[in-house]
Amino acid sequence: MVRLSDCRQIHCIGIGGIGLSAIAEILISRGYKVTGSDMRESDITERLMKDGANIFLGHREKNVEGADLVVYSAAVGAENPELAKARELGIPTASRAEILGLLMSEYENSIAISGTHGKTTTTSMVSLILKNADEDPTILVGGNLPEIGGNVQVGASEHFVTEACEYMDSFLSLRPKIEIILNIDSDHLDYFKDIEHIANSFEKFASLVPENGTIIAYDANPFVKSVVKDMPNVLTFGFNESCDYYVSDITFNADGMPDFNVNHGGKVLCRIQLSIPGEHNILNALAAFACCHILGVKADQIAATLENFTGTQRRFDVLGITSHGIKIIDDYAHHPTEIKATLSAVKNMRHNHMWCLFQPHTYTRTMALFDEFAQSFEAADKVVLAEIYAAREKNIYKISSKGLVGKIKEAYPEKDAYFFEDFEEIANFVYNNAEPGDLVITMGAGDIYKVGELILEKDQKF
């Protein structure tokens, strides 16, 4: 087992990635000499170099010289020359998740937010509640949080807040004292065999919480209920009055933003008006509320932060409104459950027609959830699909978004559904056909947000 206390110089392979760069920043703040490598320069590598890291462009064996420990990101394979050389030389190696776990163990209150959906939003909520309550947490988010100027902030207290990603079972390396389990759903089926395999991993994750810790679990997800049923120190949250923390008297304003009471211990603690839409965000906010409440933050302080929270980058971002009154929104939703939840939230907003411009993310996810994707666009008036975003994969399955459009039309014969290979074609089509009062939402974990930007650029030209 690696011990950070035995290390002076730590080398990070893939240091420019959003995940490992955050670890590097924390290590630098704790006095370690940090070196790293990446294939290209970026704002992230530039910032780390200003903080004191020595970063090499390209992966070469000599880059690990002098290292007491080599840390690698999930994108780094065993054939990487630096990782292979470190192992040849007997230099200890560890994944990003393993180092994150070691860092968490050094904090009294380590908080890990898990779930198939909603991790980034809920992690951001917990982080900002603690920050605004002057608790000075160390924060590690999976997206860009404007209030901290990125995805990481190093604090001086005993609070450590991080996302806990289930992919490749990486969250099993973490050391949480408090866990939030938002939901469990089928995803990452390029690694997991099925939903039972996923639930089994979450059960192992829940078992990591010590006896003096707490698991905060959503009561209405059957897999979450099964995972935590025999666990000690479980607090539940949801819409049901039997939950430890539950919401009541939900209303939505004209912009689709929810207003609700938070209940605990047989009484109403406060009423909250969110600045982000959707029932799914009510649950995210309630989970964050429960977490910070048990840590001693007052209900009115929690409510104030949640009411002012406008989301993280690419989570329901309003990109702009065209001169014709067409609102352009961007969202990261890339799973059928997320698509349904986001489109349901949009239905509560004032609009004429709702356009969903969707870019499927990875061939394996599209293939595994093909029928579920086809069924997820019921709330949209018009659906436009871009080609599948490959990410780390090759199209060995020979599938295309064009086939998914056919499946959507099969499920909803009256629905307008289209496929275009090129972003420029999509932008032209939507710009020429959307009407005043329409709402256009670009959706996906790839680069579909560029279509929204193209539409707004076209509007400025004309």
Coordinates of C-alpha atoms in Angstrom, one line a residue:
M1 CA 0.0 0.0 0.0
V2 CA 1.3 3.4 -1.0
R3 CA 1.8 5.9 1.8
L4 CA 1.9 9.6 0.7
S5 CA 4.0 10.4 3.8
D6 CA 6.8 8.3 2.2
C7 CA 6.8 10.4 -1.0
R8 CA 8.5 13.7 -1.8
Q9 CA 8.2 13.8 -5.6
I10 CA 5.0 12.7 -7.3
H11 CA 4.7 12.3 -11.1
C12 CA 1.2 12.5 -12.7
I13 CA 0.6 11.0 -16.2
G14 CA -2.2 12.8 -17.9
I15 CA -1.9 15.8 -15.6
G16 CA -3.9 18.0 -18.0
G17 CA -7.1 16.1 -17.5
I18 CA -9.8 17.6 -15.4
G19 CA -9.7 14.8 -12.8
L20 CA -5.9 14.4 -12.3
S21 CA -5.2 18.1 -12.5
A22 CA -7.3 18.6 -9.4
I23 CA -5.4 15.9 -7.5
A24 CA -2.1 17.6 -8.6
E25 CA -3.3 20.9 -7.3
I26 CA -4.2 19.4 -3.9
L27 CA -0.8 17.7 -3.8
I28 CA 1.0 20.9 -4.6
S29 CA -0.9 22.7 -1.9
R30 CA 0.2 20.0 0.6
G31 CA 3.9 20.6 -0.2
Y32 CA 4.7 17.8 -2.5
K33 CA 7.0 18.3 -5.5
V34 CA 4.8 17.5 -8.5
T35 CA 5.8 16.7 -12.0
G36 CA 3.6 15.6 -14.8
S37 CA 3.1 14.9 -18.5
D38 CA 0.4 15.5 -21.1
M39 CA 0.1 15.4 -24.9
R40 CA -0.7 19.1 -25.2
E41 CA -0.5 22.5 -23.4
S42 CA -3.8 23.9 -22.0
D43 CA -5.1 26.4 -19.6
I44 CA -5.0 23.7 -17.0
T45 CA -1.3 22.8 -17.5
E46 CA -0.4 26.5 -17.6
R47 CA -2.2 27.1 -14.2
L48 CA -0.4 24.1 -12.7
M49 CA 3.0 25.3 -13.9
K50 CA 2.3 28.7 -12.3
D51 CA 1.5 26.8 -9.1
G52 CA 4.9 25.1 -9.2
A53 CA 4.4 21.9 -11.2
N54 CA 7.1 20.8 -13.7
I55 CA 5.2 19.6 -16.8
F56 CA 6.5 17.7 -19.8
L57 CA 4.8 17.6 -23.2
G58 CA 4.6 14.1 -24.5
H59 CA 5.0 10.8 -22.7
R60 CA 8.6 9.6 -22.3
E61 CA 10.4 7.1 -20.1
K62 CA 12.8 9.8 -18.7
N63 CA 9.9 11.9 -17.3
V64 CA 9.5 9.6 -14.3
E65 CA 13.1 10.0 -13.2
G66 CA 13.3 11.1 -9.5
A67 CA 9.7 10.2 -8.8
D68 CA 8.8 8.4 -5.5
L69 CA 5.3 7.7 -6.8
V70 CA 3.7 7.7 -10.3
V71 CA 0.0 8.5 -10.5
Y72 CA -2.0 7.9 -13.7
S73 CA -5.4 8.9 -15.0
A74 CA -8.1 6.5 -16.1
A75 CA -7.2 7.3 -19.8
V76 CA -3.6 5.9 -19.4
G77 CA -3.1 2.3 -20.5
A78 CA -0.5 -0.2 -19.3
E79 CA 1.5 0.4 -22.5
N80 CA 2.2 4.0 -21.7
P81 CA 6.0 4.4 -21.7
E82 CA 6.1 6.3 -18.4
L83 CA 3.9 3.9 -16.6
A84 CA 5.8 0.9 -18.0
K85 CA 9.1 2.4 -17.0
A86 CA 8.0 3.2 -13.5
R87 CA 6.9 -0.4 -13.0
E88 CA 10.2 -1.6 -14.5
L89 CA 12.1 0.5 -12.0
G90 CA 10.0 -0.5 -9.1
I91 CA 8.6 3.0 -8.5
P92 CA 5.2 2.7 -6.8
T93 CA 2.2 3.5 -9.0
A94 CA -1.3 4.3 -8.2
S95 CA -4.5 5.4 -10.0
R96 CA -6.0 8.8 -9.6
A97 CA -8.9 7.2 -7.6
E98 CA -6.4 5.5 -5.2
I99 CA -4.6 8.8 -4.5
L100 CA -8.0 10.5 -4.0
G101 CA -8.8 7.9 -1.4
L102 CA -5.6 8.4 0.4
L103 CA -6.2 12.2 0.5
M104 CA -9.7 11.7 1.7
S105 CA -8.5 9.6 4.7
E106 CA -6.6 12.6 6.0
Y107 CA -9.8 14.6 6.6
E108 CA -12.3 14.2 9.4
N109 CA -15.4 14.7 7.2
S110 CA -14.8 13.2 3.8
I111 CA -18.0 13.4 1.7
A112 CA -18.5 11.4 -1.5
I113 CA -21.5 12.0 -3.8
S114 CA -22.4 9.1 -5.9
G115 CA -25.2 8.0 -8.3
T116 CA -25.7 7.4 -12.0
H117 CA -27.2 10.9 -12.4
G118 CA -26.8 14.3 -10.6
K119 CA -23.3 13.9 -9.1
T120 CA -21.8 17.1 -10.4
T121 CA -24.8 19.2 -9.5
T122 CA -25.2 17.8 -6.0
T123 CA -21.4 17.9 -5.3
S124 CA -21.5 21.6 -6.3
M125 CA -24.4 22.3 -4.0
V126 CA -22.8 20.6 -1.0
S127 CA -19.5 22.4 -1.7
L128 CA -21.1 25.9 -2.0
I129 CA -23.3 25.4 1.1
L130 CA -20.2 24.6 3.2
K131 CA -18.2 27.3 1.5
N132 CA -20.8 30.0 2.1
A133 CA -21.2 28.8 5.7
D134 CA -17.5 29.6 6.2
E135 CA -16.6 25.9 6.7
D136 CA -13.7 26.3 4.1
P137 CA -14.0 22.8 2.5
T138 CA -11.6 21.2 0.0
I139 CA -13.7 20.8 -3.1
L140 CA -13.3 18.4 -6.1
V141 CA -16.1 18.7 -8.7
G142 CA -16.5 16.9 -12.0
G143 CA -17.3 20.1 -13.9
N144 CA -16.6 23.7 -14.0
L145 CA -18.1 25.5 -11.0
P146 CA -17.9 29.3 -11.6
E147 CA -17.9 30.2 -7.8
I148 CA -14.6 28.5 -7.3
G149 CA -13.1 29.3 -10.8
G150 CA -12.8 25.7 -11.9
N151 CA -13.3 22.2 -10.6
V152 CA -11.1 22.3 -7.5
Q153 CA -10.5 24.5 -4.4
V154 CA -8.2 23.7 -1.6
G155 CA -9.6 24.6 1.9
A156 CA -8.1 24.6 5.4
S157 CA -10.9 22.7 7.2
E158 CA -11.6 19.0 7.9
H159 CA -14.3 18.9 5.2
F160 CA -13.4 17.2 1.9
V161 CA -16.1 17.1 -0.8
T162 CA -15.8 15.0 -4.0
E163 CA -17.7 13.2 -6.7
A164 CA -17.6 9.5 -6.5
C165 CA -17.7 8.0 -10.0
E166 CA -18.8 4.3 -10.4
Y167 CA -17.1 3.8 -13.8
M168 CA -14.5 1.1 -13.7
D169 CA -15.3 0.7 -9.9
S170 CA -13.1 3.7 -9.3
F171 CA -15.2 4.8 -6.3
L172 CA -14.2 1.7 -4.4
S173 CA -10.8 3.3 -3.8
L174 CA -12.3 6.2 -1.9
R175 CA -12.5 6.7 1.9
P176 CA -15.8 8.4 2.6
K177 CA -17.2 9.1 6.0
I178 CA -20.4 10.5 4.5
E179 CA -21.9 9.1 1.3
I180 CA -24.8 10.4 -0.8
I181 CA -26.3 7.8 -3.1
L182 CA -28.6 9.7 -5.5
N183 CA -29.8 6.9 -7.7
I184 CA -28.6 3.7 -9.4
D185 CA -29.4 3.1 -13.1
S186 CA -28.0 1.2 -16.1
D187 CA -25.0 2.9 -17.6
H188 CA -21.3 2.4 -18.5
L189 CA -22.3 -1.0 -19.9
D190 CA -18.9 -1.2 -21.6
Y191 CA -17.6 -2.1 -18.2
F192 CA -20.6 -3.3 -16.1
K193 CA -22.3 -6.5 -17.2
D194 CA -25.8 -5.4 -16.2
I195 CA -27.8 -3.5 -13.6
E196 CA -27.1 -6.2 -10.9
H197 CA -23.4 -5.7 -11.5
I198 CA -23.8 -2.0 -11.0
A199 CA -25.9 -2.4 -7.8
N200 CA -23.3 -4.8 -6.4
S201 CA -20.6 -2.2 -6.9
F202 CA -22.7 0.4 -5.1
E203 CA -23.2 -2.0 -2.3
K204 CA -19.5 -2.4 -1.9
F205 CA -19.2 1.4 -2.0
A206 CA -21.8 1.8 0.7
S207 CA -19.9 -0.7 2.9
L208 CA -16.9 1.6 2.9
V209 CA -18.6 4.0 5.3
P210 CA -17.4 3.5 8.9
E211 CA -19.8 2.9 11.8
N212 CA -19.6 6.5 12.8
G213 CA -20.4 7.7 9.3
T214 CA -23.6 8.3 7.4
I215 CA -25.2 7.1 4.1
I216 CA -27.8 9.5 2.7
A217 CA -29.9 7.5 0.3
Y218 CA -32.8 8.2 -2.1
D219 CA -35.7 6.1 -0.9
A220 CA -37.7 5.6 -4.1
N221 CA -35.0 3.9 -6.2
P222 CA -35.3 0.1 -5.8
F223 CA -31.7 -0.6 -6.3
V224 CA -30.6 2.1 -3.8
K225 CA -33.1 0.7 -1.2
S226 CA -31.6 -2.8 -1.8
V227 CA -28.1 -1.6 -1.4
V228 CA -28.5 0.2 1.9
K229 CA -31.2 -2.1 3.5
D230 CA -28.7 -3.8 5.9
M231 CA -26.4 -0.8 6.3
P232 CA -26.1 1.1 9.6
N233 CA -26.6 4.9 9.9
V234 CA -28.7 5.4 6.8
L235 CA -30.7 8.6 6.3
T236 CA -33.3 8.7 3.6
F237 CA -34.5 11.5 1.4
G238 CA -37.3 11.9 -1.2
F239 CA -40.9 12.9 -1.7
N240 CA -42.3 10.4 0.8
E241 CA -43.3 11.5 4.3
S242 CA -41.6 8.3 5.7
C243 CA -38.2 9.7 4.6
D244 CA -35.9 11.4 7.2
Y245 CA -35.8 14.4 4.9
Y246 CA -38.7 15.0 2.5
V247 CA -40.2 17.8 0.4
S248 CA -43.8 18.9 0.2
D249 CA -46.1 21.5 -1.3
I250 CA -44.1 21.7 -4.6
T251 CA -45.1 24.4 -7.1
F252 CA -43.4 25.7 -10.2
N253 CA -43.2 29.3 -11.4
A254 CA -43.6 30.6 -14.9
D255 CA -40.0 29.9 -15.7
G256 CA -40.3 26.3 -14.5
M257 CA -38.3 26.8 -11.3
P258 CA -39.6 24.7 -8.3
D259 CA -40.6 26.0 -4.9
F260 CA -41.0 23.5 -2.0
N261 CA -40.9 22.9 1.7
V262 CA -38.1 20.9 3.3
N263 CA -39.3 18.7 6.2
H264 CA -37.3 16.8 8.9
G265 CA -38.2 15.6 12.4
G266 CA -41.9 16.2 12.0
K267 CA -41.6 19.9 11.0
V268 CA -41.0 22.2 8.1
L269 CA -37.4 23.5 8.3
C270 CA -37.7 26.0 5.5
R271 CA -39.1 26.8 2.0
I272 CA -36.8 26.9 -1.0
Q273 CA -37.2 28.5 -4.4
L274 CA -34.6 26.9 -6.7
S275 CA -33.0 28.8 -9.6
I276 CA -32.6 25.6 -11.7
P277 CA -35.6 23.6 -13.0
G278 CA -36.9 20.1 -12.6
E279 CA -38.0 17.5 -10.0
H280 CA -34.6 15.9 -10.3
N281 CA -33.0 19.0 -9.0
I282 CA -35.4 19.1 -6.1
L283 CA -33.9 15.7 -5.1
N284 CA -30.4 16.9 -5.7
A285 CA -31.0 19.9 -3.5
L286 CA -32.7 17.8 -0.8
A287 CA -29.7 15.4 -0.7
A288 CA -27.3 18.3 -0.4
F289 CA -29.5 19.9 2.3
A290 CA -29.5 16.6 4.4
C291 CA -25.7 16.3 4.1
C292 CA -25.0 19.8 5.3
H293 CA -27.7 19.8 7.9
I294 CA -26.2 16.8 9.7
L295 CA -22.9 18.6 9.6
G296 CA -24.4 21.5 11.6
V297 CA -25.2 24.1 8.9
K298 CA -28.4 25.9 9.7
A299 CA -31.4 25.4 7.5
D300 CA -31.7 29.1 6.5
Q301 CA -28.0 29.2 5.5
I302 CA -28.5 26.1 3.4
A303 CA -31.6 27.5 1.8
A304 CA -29.9 30.8 0.9
T305 CA -27.2 29.0 -1.0
L306 CA -29.6 26.6 -2.8
E307 CA -31.8 29.5 -3.9
N308 CA -28.9 31.3 -5.5
F309 CA -27.3 28.2 -7.1
T310 CA -27.6 28.5 -10.9
G311 CA -25.7 25.3 -11.8
T312 CA -22.4 24.2 -13.1
Q313 CA -21.1 24.6 -16.7
R314 CA -23.1 22.5 -19.2
R315 CA -25.9 21.8 -16.7
F316 CA -28.9 23.7 -18.1
D317 CA -26.8 26.6 -19.3
V318 CA -28.8 29.4 -21.0
L319 CA -26.6 30.2 -24.0
G320 CA -28.7 33.1 -25.3
I321 CA -31.8 34.2 -27.0
T322 CA -32.0 35.0 -30.7
S323 CA -33.4 38.3 -32.1
H324 CA -36.5 36.2 -33.0
G325 CA -37.0 35.2 -29.4
I326 CA -35.7 31.7 -29.6
K327 CA -34.1 30.6 -26.4
I328 CA -31.0 28.4 -26.6
I329 CA -30.1 26.1 -23.7
D330 CA -27.3 23.5 -23.3
D331 CA -27.3 20.5 -21.0
Y332 CA -25.0 17.6 -20.4
A333 CA -27.8 14.9 -20.3
H334 CA -26.5 11.8 -22.1
H335 CA -28.5 9.0 -20.6
P336 CA -32.2 8.2 -21.3
T337 CA -33.2 8.9 -17.7
E338 CA -31.4 12.2 -17.7
I339 CA -33.0 13.2 -21.1
K340 CA -36.5 12.5 -19.7
A341 CA -35.8 14.4 -16.5
T342 CA -34.4 17.4 -18.4
L343 CA -37.2 17.5 -21.0
S344 CA -39.7 17.2 -18.2
A345 CA -38.2 20.2 -16.5
V346 CA -38.3 22.2 -19.8
K347 CA -42.1 21.4 -20.1
N348 CA -42.6 23.6 -17.0
M349 CA -41.0 26.6 -18.8
R350 CA -42.8 29.0 -21.1
H351 CA -42.2 28.0 -24.7
N352 CA -43.9 27.5 -28.1
H353 CA -42.2 24.4 -29.5
M354 CA -39.5 22.4 -27.8
W355 CA -36.5 21.4 -29.9
C356 CA -34.1 18.8 -28.6
L357 CA -30.8 18.6 -30.5
F358 CA -29.2 15.4 -29.2
Q359 CA -25.7 13.9 -29.7
P360 CA -25.5 10.3 -28.4
H361 CA -22.3 9.7 -26.4
T362 CA -20.3 6.5 -27.1
Y363 CA -21.2 3.6 -29.3
T364 CA -21.5 1.2 -26.4
R365 CA -24.0 3.3 -24.5
T366 CA -26.0 4.0 -27.6
M367 CA -26.2 0.3 -28.5
A368 CA -26.9 -1.0 -24.9
L369 CA -29.7 1.6 -24.3
F370 CA -30.9 1.9 -27.9
D371 CA -34.6 1.3 -27.2
E372 CA -34.5 3.4 -24.0
F373 CA -33.0 6.3 -26.0
A374 CA -35.8 6.0 -28.6
Q375 CA -38.4 6.3 -25.9
S376 CA -36.8 9.2 -24.0
F377 CA -37.9 12.1 -26.3
E378 CA -41.6 12.0 -25.8
A379 CA -41.7 15.5 -24.3
A380 CA -39.9 17.1 -27.2
D381 CA -41.9 18.5 -30.1
K382 CA -39.0 18.2 -32.5
V383 CA -35.9 16.0 -32.3
V384 CA -32.7 16.5 -34.2
L385 CA -29.8 14.0 -33.8
A386 CA -26.2 14.5 -34.5
E387 CA -23.8 11.6 -35.2
I388 CA -22.6 9.6 -32.2
Y389 CA -19.7 11.1 -30.2
A390 CA -17.1 8.4 -30.2
A391 CA -15.1 9.6 -27.1
R392 CA -12.7 6.7 -26.3
E393 CA -14.3 4.2 -28.7
K394 CA -14.2 2.8 -32.2
N395 CA -17.5 2.0 -34.0
I396 CA -17.1 -1.7 -34.1
Y397 CA -20.9 -2.1 -33.8
K398 CA -21.5 -0.2 -37.1
I399 CA -24.4 1.8 -35.6
S400 CA -25.4 5.4 -36.3
S401 CA -27.7 8.1 -35.0
K402 CA -29.6 7.7 -38.3
G403 CA -30.8 4.3 -37.1
L404 CA -31.9 5.9 -33.8
V405 CA -34.0 8.5 -35.6
G406 CA -35.8 5.6 -37.3
K407 CA -36.4 4.0 -34.0
I408 CA -37.7 7.3 -32.6
K409 CA -40.2 7.6 -35.5
E410 CA -41.2 4.0 -34.9
A411 CA -42.0 4.8 -31.2
Y412 CA -43.6 8.2 -32.0
P413 CA -44.9 8.2 -35.7
E414 CA -46.2 11.7 -35.5
K415 CA -43.0 13.2 -34.1
D416 CA -40.7 15.3 -36.2
A417 CA -37.3 13.6 -36.0
Y418 CA -34.3 14.4 -38.1
F419 CA -30.6 13.3 -38.6
F420 CA -27.8 15.5 -39.9
E421 CA -24.1 14.5 -40.0
D422 CA -22.8 18.0 -39.8
F423 CA -23.2 20.6 -37.0
E424 CA -23.5 23.4 -39.6
E425 CA -26.4 21.6 -41.2
I426 CA -28.2 21.2 -37.9
A427 CA -27.6 24.9 -37.0
N428 CA -28.9 26.0 -40.5
F429 CA -32.0 23.8 -40.2
V430 CA -32.9 24.9 -36.8
Y431 CA -32.2 28.6 -37.5
N432 CA -34.4 28.5 -40.6
N433 CA -37.2 26.5 -39.0
A434 CA -37.5 27.5 -35.4
E435 CA -40.3 30.0 -34.6
P436 CA -40.5 32.9 -32.1
G437 CA -41.1 31.5 -28.6
D438 CA -39.5 28.2 -29.4
L439 CA -37.0 26.7 -27.0
V440 CA -33.9 24.9 -28.3
I441 CA -31.9 22.6 -26.0
T442 CA -28.7 21.0 -27.1
M443 CA -28.0 17.9 -25.2
G444 CA -25.2 15.4 -24.8
A445 CA -21.8 14.8 -23.2
G446 CA -19.8 15.5 -26.3
D447 CA -19.5 18.8 -28.2
I448 CA -23.1 19.4 -29.3
Y449 CA -23.1 22.7 -27.4
K450 CA -21.3 24.1 -30.5
V451 CA -24.5 23.9 -32.4
G452 CA -26.2 26.4 -30.0
E453 CA -23.2 28.7 -30.4
L454 CA -23.5 28.4 -34.2
I455 CA -27.2 29.3 -34.1
L456 CA -26.4 32.4 -32.1
E457 CA -23.5 33.3 -34.4
K458 CA -25.9 33.1 -37.4
D459 CA -28.4 35.3 -35.7
Q460 CA -25.7 38.0 -35.1
K461 CA -24.8 38.0 -38.8
F462 CA -28.3 38.5 -40.0

